[in-house]
Coordinates of C-alpha atoms in Angstrom, one line a residue:
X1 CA -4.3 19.1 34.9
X2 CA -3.5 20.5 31.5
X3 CA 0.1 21.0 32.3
X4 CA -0.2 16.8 33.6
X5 CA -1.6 15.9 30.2
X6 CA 0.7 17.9 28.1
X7 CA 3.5 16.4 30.1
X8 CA 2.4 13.1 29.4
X9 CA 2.0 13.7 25.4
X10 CA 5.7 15.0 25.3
X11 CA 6.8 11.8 27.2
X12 CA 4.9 9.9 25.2
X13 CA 6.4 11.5 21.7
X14 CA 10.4 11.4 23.0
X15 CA 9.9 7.8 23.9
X16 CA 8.6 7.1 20.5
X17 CA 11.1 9.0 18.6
X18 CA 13.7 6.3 20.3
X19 CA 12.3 3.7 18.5
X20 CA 14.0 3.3 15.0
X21 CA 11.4 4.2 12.2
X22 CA 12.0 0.4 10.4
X23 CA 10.0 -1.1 13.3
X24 CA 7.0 0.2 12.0
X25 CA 7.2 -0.2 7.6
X26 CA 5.6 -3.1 6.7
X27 CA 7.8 -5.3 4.5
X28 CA 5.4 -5.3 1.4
X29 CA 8.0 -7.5 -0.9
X30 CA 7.4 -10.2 1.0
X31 CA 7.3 -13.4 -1.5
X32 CA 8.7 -10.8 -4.3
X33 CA 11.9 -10.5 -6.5
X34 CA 13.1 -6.8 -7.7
X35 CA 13.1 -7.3 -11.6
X36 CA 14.9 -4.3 -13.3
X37 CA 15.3 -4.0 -17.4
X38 CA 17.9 -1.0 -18.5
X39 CA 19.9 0.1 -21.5
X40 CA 22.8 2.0 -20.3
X41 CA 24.8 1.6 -23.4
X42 CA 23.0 2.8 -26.1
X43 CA 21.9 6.4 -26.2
X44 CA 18.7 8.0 -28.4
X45 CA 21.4 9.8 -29.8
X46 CA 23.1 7.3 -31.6
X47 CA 19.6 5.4 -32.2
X48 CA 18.5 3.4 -29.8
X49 CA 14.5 3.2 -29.4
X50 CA 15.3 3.9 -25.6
X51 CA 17.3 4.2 -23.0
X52 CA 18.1 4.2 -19.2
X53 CA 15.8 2.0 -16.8
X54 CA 12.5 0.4 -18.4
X55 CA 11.7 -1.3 -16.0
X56 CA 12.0 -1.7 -12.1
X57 CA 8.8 -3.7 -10.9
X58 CA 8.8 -6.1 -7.6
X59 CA 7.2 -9.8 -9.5
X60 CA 5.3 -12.4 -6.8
X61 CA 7.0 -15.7 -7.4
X62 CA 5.1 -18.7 -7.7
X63 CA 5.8 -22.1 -7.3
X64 CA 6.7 -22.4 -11.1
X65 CA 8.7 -19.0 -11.4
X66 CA 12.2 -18.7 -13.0
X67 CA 14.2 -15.8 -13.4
X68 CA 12.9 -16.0 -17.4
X69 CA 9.1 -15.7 -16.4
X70 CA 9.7 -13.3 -13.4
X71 CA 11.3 -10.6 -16.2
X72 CA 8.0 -11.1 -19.1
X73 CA 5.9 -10.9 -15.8
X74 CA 7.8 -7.3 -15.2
X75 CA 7.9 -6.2 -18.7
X76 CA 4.2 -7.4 -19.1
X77 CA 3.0 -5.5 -15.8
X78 CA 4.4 -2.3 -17.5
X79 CA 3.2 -3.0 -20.9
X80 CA 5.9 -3.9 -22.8
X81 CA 6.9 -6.1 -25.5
X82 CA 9.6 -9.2 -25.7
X83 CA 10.5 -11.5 -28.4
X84 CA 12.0 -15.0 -27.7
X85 CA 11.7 -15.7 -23.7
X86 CA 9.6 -18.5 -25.1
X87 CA 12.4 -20.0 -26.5
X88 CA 15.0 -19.1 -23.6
X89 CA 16.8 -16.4 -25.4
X90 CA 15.2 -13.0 -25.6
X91 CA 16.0 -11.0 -28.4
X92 CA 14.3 -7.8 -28.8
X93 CA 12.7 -5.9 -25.6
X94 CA 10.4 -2.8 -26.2
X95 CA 11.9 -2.5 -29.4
X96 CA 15.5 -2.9 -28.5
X97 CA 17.1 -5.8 -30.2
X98 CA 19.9 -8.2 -30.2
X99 CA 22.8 -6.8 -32.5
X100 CA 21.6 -3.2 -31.7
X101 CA 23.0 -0.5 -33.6
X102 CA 24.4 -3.0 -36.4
X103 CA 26.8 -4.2 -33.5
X104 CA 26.5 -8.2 -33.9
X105 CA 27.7 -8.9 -30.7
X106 CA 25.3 -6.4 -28.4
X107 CA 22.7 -8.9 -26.5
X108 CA 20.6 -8.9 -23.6
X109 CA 22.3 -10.6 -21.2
X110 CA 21.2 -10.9 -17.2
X111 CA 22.4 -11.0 -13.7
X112 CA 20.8 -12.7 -10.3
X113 CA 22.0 -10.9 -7.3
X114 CA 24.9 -9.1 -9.3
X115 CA 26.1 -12.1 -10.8
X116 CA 26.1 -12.9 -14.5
X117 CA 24.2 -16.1 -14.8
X118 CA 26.0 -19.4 -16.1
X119 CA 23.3 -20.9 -17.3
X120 CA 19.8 -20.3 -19.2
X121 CA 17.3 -18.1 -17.2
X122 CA 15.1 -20.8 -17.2
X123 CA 17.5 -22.7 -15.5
X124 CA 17.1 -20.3 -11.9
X125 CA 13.8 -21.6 -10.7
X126 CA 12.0 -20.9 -7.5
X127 CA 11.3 -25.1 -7.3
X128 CA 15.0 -25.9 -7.0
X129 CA 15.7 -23.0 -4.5
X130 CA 17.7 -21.1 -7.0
X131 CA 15.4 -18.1 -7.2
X132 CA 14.3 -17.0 -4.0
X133 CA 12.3 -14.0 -2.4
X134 CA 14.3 -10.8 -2.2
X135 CA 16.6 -11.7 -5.2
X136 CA 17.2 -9.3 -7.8
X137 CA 16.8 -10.0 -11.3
X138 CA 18.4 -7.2 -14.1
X139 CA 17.9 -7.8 -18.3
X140 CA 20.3 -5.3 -19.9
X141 CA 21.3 -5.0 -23.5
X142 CA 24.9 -5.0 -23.9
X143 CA 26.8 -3.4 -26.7
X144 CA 30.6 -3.7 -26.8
X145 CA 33.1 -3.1 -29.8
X146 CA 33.6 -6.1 -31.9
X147 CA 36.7 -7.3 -31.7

């Protein structure tokens, strides 16, 4: 009888182990975008207040989400600061401003899926369909030479 049960058990276990692992997570971004705020170009070192990833928070969309409320719902939700979304143009994050490092042209600039936006963030919405569940959102502050 035991040798029954314990053959039964070890069946039981090899067939599971067939079944791919992904079957049983639970999708818990469902209705989310991936909002990610970094400085990668500025180091301590030469001044900046940080550096690397802020931020890296999933953000529930709602029916009046853009890609400009999704990244002050991510910076909020971590407790930091932004200046200027409420105009459509943010300037400072955490500290870390436009024309960083006396460099006039260094801004935060952002990308939806990888792609450098062509217009406003305010202009991706979820409304119109052009932000959507799953999309990723990243806010980095860019410092180039001036030219």
């Amino acid at each position: 009888m035991k040798k029954r049960l314990l053959s039964l058990l070890l069946a039981l276990i090899m067939a599971l182990s067939l079944v791919p692992v992904t079957a049983f997570a639970a999708d818990d971004h469902d209705g989310q975008v991936h909002v990610t705020v970094e400085n990668t170009t500025w180091t301590k070192a030469d001044g900046a207040p940080w550096e690397g990833t802020l931020v890296d928070e999933w953000i529930t969309l709602k029916d009046d989400s853009t890609m400009m409320s999704c990244i002050v719902d991510a910076l909020t939700a971590g407790g930091y600061s932004q200046t200027g979304a409420d105009t459509g143009y943010i300037s400072e994050i955490n500290g870390l401003k436009a024309g960083a490092g006396g460099n006039y042209m260094a801004g935060w600039m952002g990308t939806l899926n990888d792609w450098f936006t062509n217009e406003g963030f305010g202009a991706f919405t979820a409304a119109k369909g052009t932000l959507k569940a799953g999309d990723e959102i990243l806010s980095l502050i860019h410092i180039s030479e001036p030219t």
